Amino acid sequence: MKFTKLQSVGNDFVLLDPQGEEQDWPKLALHMCHRHFGAGADGLMLILPSEKADFRMRIFNADGSEAEICGNGLRCLIHYIAVNKLLGNLDELSIETLAGMRHAQIFKDGRIRTTMGKPMFEAHQIPVAAEPDPKHYNGQLISDFPLNINNRRVLVSLVSMGNPHAIHFCTKPVEEFPLGEVGSQVEIHKAFPKRTNFEVANILDTEHIKCGFGNEG
């Protein structure tokens, strides 16, 4: 089986072009993404034909669950399309995802610009199953939502970009936060019926934020 390995800011993927072949993609993701017995990746991506766009993207987490979209994965997919000239010399394209249509522009210097959709903040849009405390939720934005993770109280702010994200803002350096330990538990917390991505952010100044990323699966 031929595949391509790509990464964006360290978020790595195995990319397949099935060319009409059907497989048990969740099972294949489990095997191919394994760090010791597979190719090793955060996710498995498929590039597929679309009736609505230039291409369709499907993405499976390392645990076999299917994600609606992934920004880093989307950039990797567009880079693959550009390098292999799958659309000839066209510099604009559209990608169909489970989170909706995304549009991209490819620059001559190799840079990529892509739409990510409109951020959604309401509880049912994320979604979050637990009823937010009114002091943390004004009907439009959920901030400092408390989670109990291994006897640690973790406050997160919630947003959906077509897939759910829980962000913990910390005052200490991001490197000191136990991202792997806490993130893996936040991602599968019962408050998130569709699971969630987890990020840690430290606001350095008015123009800079340092982030650490955990991904579903």
PDB file of C-alpha atoms in Angstrom:
ATOM      1  CA  MET A   1       0.000   0.000   0.000  1.00  0.00           C
ATOM      2  CA  LYS A   2       1.409   3.372  -1.027  1.00  0.00           C
ATOM      3  CA  PHE A   3       0.989   6.270   1.363  1.00  0.00           C
ATOM      4  CA  THR A   4       2.436   9.720   1.983  1.00  0.00           C
ATOM      5  CA  LYS A   5       3.569  10.961   5.394  1.00  0.00           C
ATOM      6  CA  LEU A   6       3.070  14.668   6.087  1.00  0.00           C
ATOM      7  CA  GLN A   7       3.176  16.978   9.085  1.00  0.00           C
ATOM      8  CA  SER A   8       2.115  20.499   9.994  1.00  0.00           C
ATOM      9  CA  VAL A   9       3.650  22.052  13.141  1.00  0.00           C
ATOM     10  CA  GLY A  10       4.437  18.520  14.326  1.00  0.00           C
ATOM     11  CA  ASN A  11       0.891  17.219  13.824  1.00  0.00           C
ATOM     12  CA  ASP A  12       1.586  14.257  11.522  1.00  0.00           C
ATOM     13  CA  PHE A  13      -0.619  12.258   9.185  1.00  0.00           C
ATOM     14  CA  VAL A  14      -0.636   9.287   6.866  1.00  0.00           C
ATOM     15  CA  LEU A  15      -2.330  10.267   3.597  1.00  0.00           C
ATOM     16  CA  LEU A  16      -3.921   7.742   1.253  1.00  0.00           C
ATOM     17  CA  ASP A  17      -5.512   8.118  -2.167  1.00  0.00           C
ATOM     18  CA  PRO A  18      -7.854   5.078  -2.242  1.00  0.00           C
ATOM     19  CA  GLN A  19      -8.749   5.583  -5.935  1.00  0.00           C
ATOM     20  CA  GLY A  20     -12.111   3.905  -5.426  1.00  0.00           C
ATOM     21  CA  GLU A  21     -10.883   1.168  -3.097  1.00  0.00           C
ATOM     22  CA  GLU A  22     -12.960   0.599   0.038  1.00  0.00           C
ATOM     23  CA  GLN A  23     -11.512  -0.632   3.319  1.00  0.00           C
ATOM     24  CA  ASP A  24     -12.309  -0.642   7.005  1.00  0.00           C
ATOM     25  CA  TRP A  25     -10.774   2.803   7.441  1.00  0.00           C
ATOM     26  CA  PRO A  26     -11.135   3.013  11.266  1.00  0.00           C
ATOM     27  CA  LYS A  27      -9.338  -0.330  11.627  1.00  0.00           C
ATOM     28  CA  LEU A  28      -6.663   0.725   9.148  1.00  0.00           C
ATOM     29  CA  ALA A  29      -6.151   3.974  11.074  1.00  0.00           C
ATOM     30  CA  LEU A  30      -5.542   1.997  14.269  1.00  0.00           C
ATOM     31  CA  HIS A  31      -2.847  -0.077  12.576  1.00  0.00           C
ATOM     32  CA  MET A  32      -1.163   2.563  10.420  1.00  0.00           C
ATOM     33  CA  CYS A  33      -1.051   5.264  13.107  1.00  0.00           C
ATOM     34  CA  HIS A  34       0.543   3.000  15.718  1.00  0.00           C
ATOM     35  CA  ARG A  35       3.874   4.551  16.719  1.00  0.00           C
ATOM     36  CA  HIS A  36       5.692   1.224  17.084  1.00  0.00           C
ATOM     37  CA  PHE A  37       3.998  -1.246  14.747  1.00  0.00           C
ATOM     38  CA  GLY A  38       2.671   1.078  12.032  1.00  0.00           C
ATOM     39  CA  ALA A  39       3.804   4.133  10.105  1.00  0.00           C
ATOM     40  CA  GLY A  40       3.172   6.241  13.202  1.00  0.00           C
ATOM     41  CA  ALA A  41       0.863   9.258  12.961  1.00  0.00           C
ATOM     42  CA  ASP A  42      -1.748  11.349  14.728  1.00  0.00           C
ATOM     43  CA  GLY A  43      -4.285  10.500  12.055  1.00  0.00           C
ATOM     44  CA  LEU A  44      -5.114   8.838   8.747  1.00  0.00           C
ATOM     45  CA  MET A  45      -6.348  11.095   5.937  1.00  0.00           C
ATOM     46  CA  LEU A  46      -8.105  10.138   2.725  1.00  0.00           C
ATOM     47  CA  ILE A  47      -8.237  12.285  -0.401  1.00  0.00           C
ATOM     48  CA  LEU A  48     -11.442  11.492  -2.277  1.00  0.00           C
ATOM     49  CA  PRO A  49     -13.502  12.755  -5.219  1.00  0.00           C
ATOM     50  CA  SER A  50     -16.375  15.115  -4.463  1.00  0.00           C
ATOM     51  CA  GLU A  51     -19.570  16.098  -6.241  1.00  0.00           C
ATOM     52  CA  LYS A  52     -19.577  19.470  -4.453  1.00  0.00           C
ATOM     53  CA  ALA A  53     -15.920  20.511  -4.409  1.00  0.00           C
ATOM     54  CA  ASP A  54     -12.574  19.832  -6.057  1.00  0.00           C
ATOM     55  CA  PHE A  55     -11.806  17.140  -3.454  1.00  0.00           C
ATOM     56  CA  ARG A  56     -13.281  15.557  -0.333  1.00  0.00           C
ATOM     57  CA  MET A  57     -11.305  14.905   2.836  1.00  0.00           C
ATOM     58  CA  ARG A  58     -11.936  12.243   5.458  1.00  0.00           C
ATOM     59  CA  ILE A  59      -9.765  12.031   8.542  1.00  0.00           C
ATOM     60  CA  PHE A  60      -9.547   9.331  11.201  1.00  0.00           C
ATOM     61  CA  ASN A  61      -7.862   9.730  14.568  1.00  0.00           C
ATOM     62  CA  ALA A  62      -5.234   7.274  15.747  1.00  0.00           C
ATOM     63  CA  ASP A  63      -7.900   5.464  17.797  1.00  0.00           C
ATOM     64  CA  GLY A  64     -10.053   4.899  14.699  1.00  0.00           C
ATOM     65  CA  SER A  65     -12.685   7.554  15.420  1.00  0.00           C
ATOM     66  CA  GLU A  66     -13.569   9.873  12.545  1.00  0.00           C
ATOM     67  CA  ALA A  67     -13.039  13.619  12.968  1.00  0.00           C
ATOM     68  CA  GLU A  68     -15.088  16.329  11.303  1.00  0.00           C
ATOM     69  CA  ILE A  69     -12.033  18.329  10.252  1.00  0.00           C
ATOM     70  CA  CYS A  70      -8.468  19.149  11.254  1.00  0.00           C
ATOM     71  CA  GLY A  71      -6.784  22.427  10.364  1.00  0.00           C
ATOM     72  CA  ASN A  72      -3.276  20.973  10.236  1.00  0.00           C
ATOM     73  CA  GLY A  73      -4.515  17.990   8.265  1.00  0.00           C
ATOM     74  CA  LEU A  74      -6.276  20.289   5.824  1.00  0.00           C
ATOM     75  CA  ARG A  75      -3.050  22.194   5.178  1.00  0.00           C
ATOM     76  CA  CYS A  76      -1.196  18.920   4.615  1.00  0.00           C
ATOM     77  CA  LEU A  77      -3.838  17.770   2.148  1.00  0.00           C
ATOM     78  CA  ILE A  78      -3.682  21.032   0.199  1.00  0.00           C
ATOM     79  CA  HIS A  79       0.126  20.858   0.128  1.00  0.00           C
ATOM     80  CA  TYR A  80      -0.109  17.326  -1.290  1.00  0.00           C
ATOM     81  CA  ILE A  81      -2.526  18.522  -3.984  1.00  0.00           C
ATOM     82  CA  ALA A  82      -0.237  21.426  -4.889  1.00  0.00           C
ATOM     83  CA  VAL A  83       3.016  19.421  -4.992  1.00  0.00           C
ATOM     84  CA  ASN A  84       1.457  16.705  -7.143  1.00  0.00           C
ATOM     85  CA  LYS A  85      -0.356  19.273  -9.332  1.00  0.00           C
ATOM     86  CA  LEU A  86      -3.638  17.399  -8.985  1.00  0.00           C
ATOM     87  CA  LEU A  87      -5.421  20.519 -10.200  1.00  0.00           C
ATOM     88  CA  GLY A  88      -2.800  21.509 -12.744  1.00  0.00           C
ATOM     89  CA  ASN A  89      -1.622  25.072 -12.199  1.00  0.00           C
ATOM     90  CA  LEU A  90      -4.786  26.288 -10.490  1.00  0.00           C
ATOM     91  CA  ASP A  91      -4.035  28.196  -7.290  1.00  0.00           C
ATOM     92  CA  GLU A  92      -7.503  28.109  -5.714  1.00  0.00           C
ATOM     93  CA  LEU A  93      -9.474  25.039  -4.687  1.00  0.00           C
ATOM     94  CA  SER A  94     -12.302  23.794  -2.496  1.00  0.00           C
ATOM     95  CA  ILE A  95     -12.342  20.854  -0.076  1.00  0.00           C
ATOM     96  CA  GLU A  96     -15.462  19.100   1.194  1.00  0.00           C
ATOM     97  CA  THR A  97     -15.278  18.013   4.860  1.00  0.00           C
ATOM     98  CA  LEU A  98     -17.729  16.753   7.463  1.00  0.00           C
ATOM     99  CA  ALA A  99     -17.568  20.250   8.959  1.00  0.00           C
ATOM    100  CA  GLY A 100     -18.569  21.851   5.660  1.00  0.00           C
ATOM    101  CA  MET A 101     -16.817  23.367   2.675  1.00  0.00           C
ATOM    102  CA  ARG A 102     -13.349  24.852   3.018  1.00  0.00           C
ATOM    103  CA  HIS A 103     -11.593  27.013   0.435  1.00  0.00           C
ATOM    104  CA  ALA A 104      -7.860  27.385  -0.076  1.00  0.00           C
ATOM    105  CA  GLN A 105      -5.368  29.527  -1.928  1.00  0.00           C
ATOM    106  CA  ILE A 106      -1.898  28.293  -2.894  1.00  0.00           C
ATOM    107  CA  PHE A 107       0.842  30.911  -3.287  1.00  0.00           C
ATOM    108  CA  LYS A 108       3.822  30.605  -5.616  1.00  0.00           C
ATOM    109  CA  ASP A 109       6.256  30.551  -2.677  1.00  0.00           C
ATOM    110  CA  GLY A 110       4.540  27.435  -1.292  1.00  0.00           C
ATOM    111  CA  ARG A 111       2.484  29.141   1.393  1.00  0.00           C
ATOM    112  CA  ILE A 112      -1.123  28.060   1.844  1.00  0.00           C
ATOM    113  CA  ARG A 113      -4.118  30.058   3.009  1.00  0.00           C
ATOM    114  CA  THR A 114      -7.317  28.249   3.910  1.00  0.00           C
ATOM    115  CA  THR A 115     -10.656  29.159   5.397  1.00  0.00           C
ATOM    116  CA  MET A 116     -11.481  27.455   8.677  1.00  0.00           C
ATOM    117  CA  GLY A 117     -15.120  28.451   8.977  1.00  0.00           C
ATOM    118  CA  LYS A 118     -16.812  30.620  11.577  1.00  0.00           C
ATOM    119  CA  PRO A 119     -16.052  29.863  15.246  1.00  0.00           C
ATOM    120  CA  MET A 120     -19.088  28.670  17.204  1.00  0.00           C
ATOM    121  CA  PHE A 121     -19.396  29.216  20.951  1.00  0.00           C
ATOM    122  CA  GLU A 122     -22.877  28.097  21.991  1.00  0.00           C
ATOM    123  CA  ALA A 123     -23.152  24.961  24.127  1.00  0.00           C
ATOM    124  CA  HIS A 124     -25.185  22.936  21.614  1.00  0.00           C
ATOM    125  CA  GLN A 125     -22.814  23.842  18.781  1.00  0.00           C
ATOM    126  CA  ILE A 126     -19.667  22.534  20.460  1.00  0.00           C
ATOM    127  CA  PRO A 127     -21.381  20.328  21.808  1.00  0.00           C
ATOM    128  CA  VAL A 128     -21.028  20.068  25.570  1.00  0.00           C
ATOM    129  CA  ALA A 129     -23.373  17.752  27.471  1.00  0.00           C
ATOM    130  CA  ALA A 130     -23.029  19.242  30.937  1.00  0.00           C
ATOM    131  CA  GLU A 131     -25.070  22.324  31.783  1.00  0.00           C
ATOM    132  CA  PRO A 132     -22.605  25.224  32.095  1.00  0.00           C
ATOM    133  CA  ASP A 133     -22.714  27.310  35.261  1.00  0.00           C
ATOM    134  CA  PRO A 134     -24.322  30.694  34.413  1.00  0.00           C
ATOM    135  CA  LYS A 135     -21.293  32.514  35.797  1.00  0.00           C
ATOM    136  CA  HIS A 136     -19.186  30.791  33.120  1.00  0.00           C
ATOM    137  CA  TYR A 137     -21.753  30.995  30.334  1.00  0.00           C
ATOM    138  CA  ASN A 138     -23.597  34.037  29.036  1.00  0.00           C
ATOM    139  CA  GLY A 139     -25.474  32.132  26.321  1.00  0.00           C
ATOM    140  CA  GLN A 140     -22.797  32.907  23.754  1.00  0.00           C
ATOM    141  CA  LEU A 141     -19.417  32.033  25.252  1.00  0.00           C
ATOM    142  CA  ILE A 142     -18.339  29.316  27.697  1.00  0.00           C
ATOM    143  CA  SER A 143     -15.200  30.267  29.609  1.00  0.00           C
ATOM    144  CA  ASP A 144     -13.467  28.759  32.647  1.00  0.00           C
ATOM    145  CA  PHE A 145     -15.636  25.648  32.385  1.00  0.00           C
ATOM    146  CA  PRO A 146     -14.410  23.383  35.230  1.00  0.00           C
ATOM    147  CA  LEU A 147     -13.364  19.783  34.601  1.00  0.00           C
ATOM    148  CA  ASN A 148     -12.163  17.309  37.216  1.00  0.00           C
ATOM    149  CA  ILE A 149      -9.177  15.494  35.695  1.00  0.00           C
ATOM    150  CA  ASN A 150      -7.341  13.028  37.952  1.00  0.00           C
ATOM    151  CA  ASN A 151      -8.239  15.134  41.015  1.00  0.00           C
ATOM    152  CA  ARG A 152      -6.969  18.229  39.211  1.00  0.00           C
ATOM    153  CA  ARG A 153      -9.359  21.116  38.500  1.00  0.00           C
ATOM    154  CA  VAL A 154      -8.822  22.207  34.912  1.00  0.00           C
ATOM    155  CA  LEU A 155     -10.629  25.285  33.583  1.00  0.00           C
ATOM    156  CA  VAL A 156     -11.298  25.355  29.850  1.00  0.00           C
ATOM    157  CA  SER A 157     -12.885  27.722  27.356  1.00  0.00           C
ATOM    158  CA  LEU A 158     -14.896  26.053  24.613  1.00  0.00           C
ATOM    159  CA  VAL A 159     -15.221  26.672  20.879  1.00  0.00           C
ATOM    160  CA  SER A 160     -16.125  24.678  17.784  1.00  0.00           C
ATOM    161  CA  MET A 161     -14.427  25.170  14.425  1.00  0.00           C
ATOM    162  CA  GLY A 162     -16.534  22.404  12.947  1.00  0.00           C
ATOM    163  CA  ASN A 163     -14.951  20.148  15.556  1.00  0.00           C
ATOM    164  CA  PRO A 164     -14.854  20.806  19.319  1.00  0.00           C
ATOM    165  CA  HIS A 165     -11.934  22.450  21.121  1.00  0.00           C
ATOM    166  CA  ALA A 166     -11.306  22.923  24.838  1.00  0.00           C
ATOM    167  CA  ILE A 167      -8.596  25.498  25.635  1.00  0.00           C
ATOM    168  CA  HIS A 168      -6.900  25.871  28.999  1.00  0.00           C
ATOM    169  CA  PHE A 169      -5.292  29.282  29.517  1.00  0.00           C
ATOM    170  CA  CYS A 170      -2.333  29.078  31.887  1.00  0.00           C
ATOM    171  CA  THR A 171       0.006  31.659  33.404  1.00  0.00           C
ATOM    172  CA  LYS A 172       3.001  29.319  33.624  1.00  0.00           C
ATOM    173  CA  PRO A 173       5.075  28.219  30.605  1.00  0.00           C
ATOM    174  CA  VAL A 174       3.218  25.775  28.373  1.00  0.00           C
ATOM    175  CA  GLU A 175       6.129  23.328  28.659  1.00  0.00           C
ATOM    176  CA  GLU A 176       5.429  22.906  32.386  1.00  0.00           C
ATOM    177  CA  PHE A 177       1.834  21.782  31.844  1.00  0.00           C
ATOM    178  CA  PRO A 178       1.297  17.964  31.823  1.00  0.00           C
ATOM    179  CA  LEU A 179      -0.305  18.066  28.373  1.00  0.00           C
ATOM    180  CA  GLY A 180      -0.143  14.352  27.643  1.00  0.00           C
ATOM    181  CA  GLU A 181      -1.554  13.280  31.001  1.00  0.00           C
ATOM    182  CA  VAL A 182      -4.345  15.859  31.214  1.00  0.00           C
ATOM    183  CA  GLY A 183      -5.116  16.178  27.511  1.00  0.00           C
ATOM    184  CA  SER A 184      -5.822  12.486  27.010  1.00  0.00           C
ATOM    185  CA  GLN A 185      -8.451  12.649  29.770  1.00  0.00           C
ATOM    186  CA  VAL A 186     -10.038  15.918  28.638  1.00  0.00           C
ATOM    187  CA  GLU A 187     -10.468  14.535  25.110  1.00  0.00           C
ATOM    188  CA  ILE A 188     -12.700  11.685  26.324  1.00  0.00           C
ATOM    189  CA  HIS A 189     -14.401  13.527  29.196  1.00  0.00           C
ATOM    190  CA  LYS A 190     -18.113  12.747  29.562  1.00  0.00           C
ATOM    191  CA  ALA A 191     -18.922  16.444  29.140  1.00  0.00           C
ATOM    192  CA  PHE A 192     -18.062  16.127  25.436  1.00  0.00           C
ATOM    193  CA  PRO A 193     -20.356  13.659  23.620  1.00  0.00           C
ATOM    194  CA  LYS A 194     -18.328  14.028  20.409  1.00  0.00           C
ATOM    195  CA  ARG A 195     -15.005  14.113  22.254  1.00  0.00           C
ATOM    196  CA  THR A 196     -12.857  17.218  21.990  1.00  0.00           C
ATOM    197  CA  ASN A 197      -9.454  18.510  21.005  1.00  0.00           C
ATOM    198  CA  PHE A 198      -7.434  20.002  23.848  1.00  0.00           C
ATOM    199  CA  GLU A 199      -5.052  22.947  23.774  1.00  0.00           C
ATOM    200  CA  VAL A 200      -3.032  24.800  26.392  1.00  0.00           C
ATOM    201  CA  ALA A 201      -2.364  28.491  25.782  1.00  0.00           C
ATOM    202  CA  ASN A 202      -0.182  31.058  27.496  1.00  0.00           C
ATOM    203  CA  ILE A 203      -0.769  34.692  26.503  1.00  0.00           C
ATOM    204  CA  LEU A 204       2.722  36.199  26.303  1.00  0.00           C
ATOM    205  CA  ASP A 205       1.720  39.727  25.287  1.00  0.00           C
ATOM    206  CA  THR A 206      -0.848  41.533  23.153  1.00  0.00           C
ATOM    207  CA  GLU A 207       0.576  40.015  19.960  1.00  0.00           C
ATOM    208  CA  HIS A 208       1.889  36.576  20.955  1.00  0.00           C
ATOM    209  CA  ILE A 209       0.344  33.386  22.347  1.00  0.00           C
ATOM    210  CA  LYS A 210       2.260  30.163  22.962  1.00  0.00           C
ATOM    211  CA  CYS A 211       0.241  26.972  22.559  1.00  0.00           C
ATOM    212  CA  GLY A 212       0.536  23.274  23.193  1.00  0.00           C
ATOM    213  CA  PHE A 213      -1.719  20.887  21.311  1.00  0.00           C
ATOM    214  CA  GLY A 214      -3.327  17.581  22.119  1.00  0.00           C
ATOM    215  CA  ASN A 215      -5.433  15.852  19.456  1.00  0.00           C
ATOM    216  CA  GLU A 216      -8.362  13.457  19.613  1.00  0.00           C
ATOM    217  CA  GLY A 217      -7.252   9.860  19.546  1.00  0.00           C
TER     218      GLY A 217
END
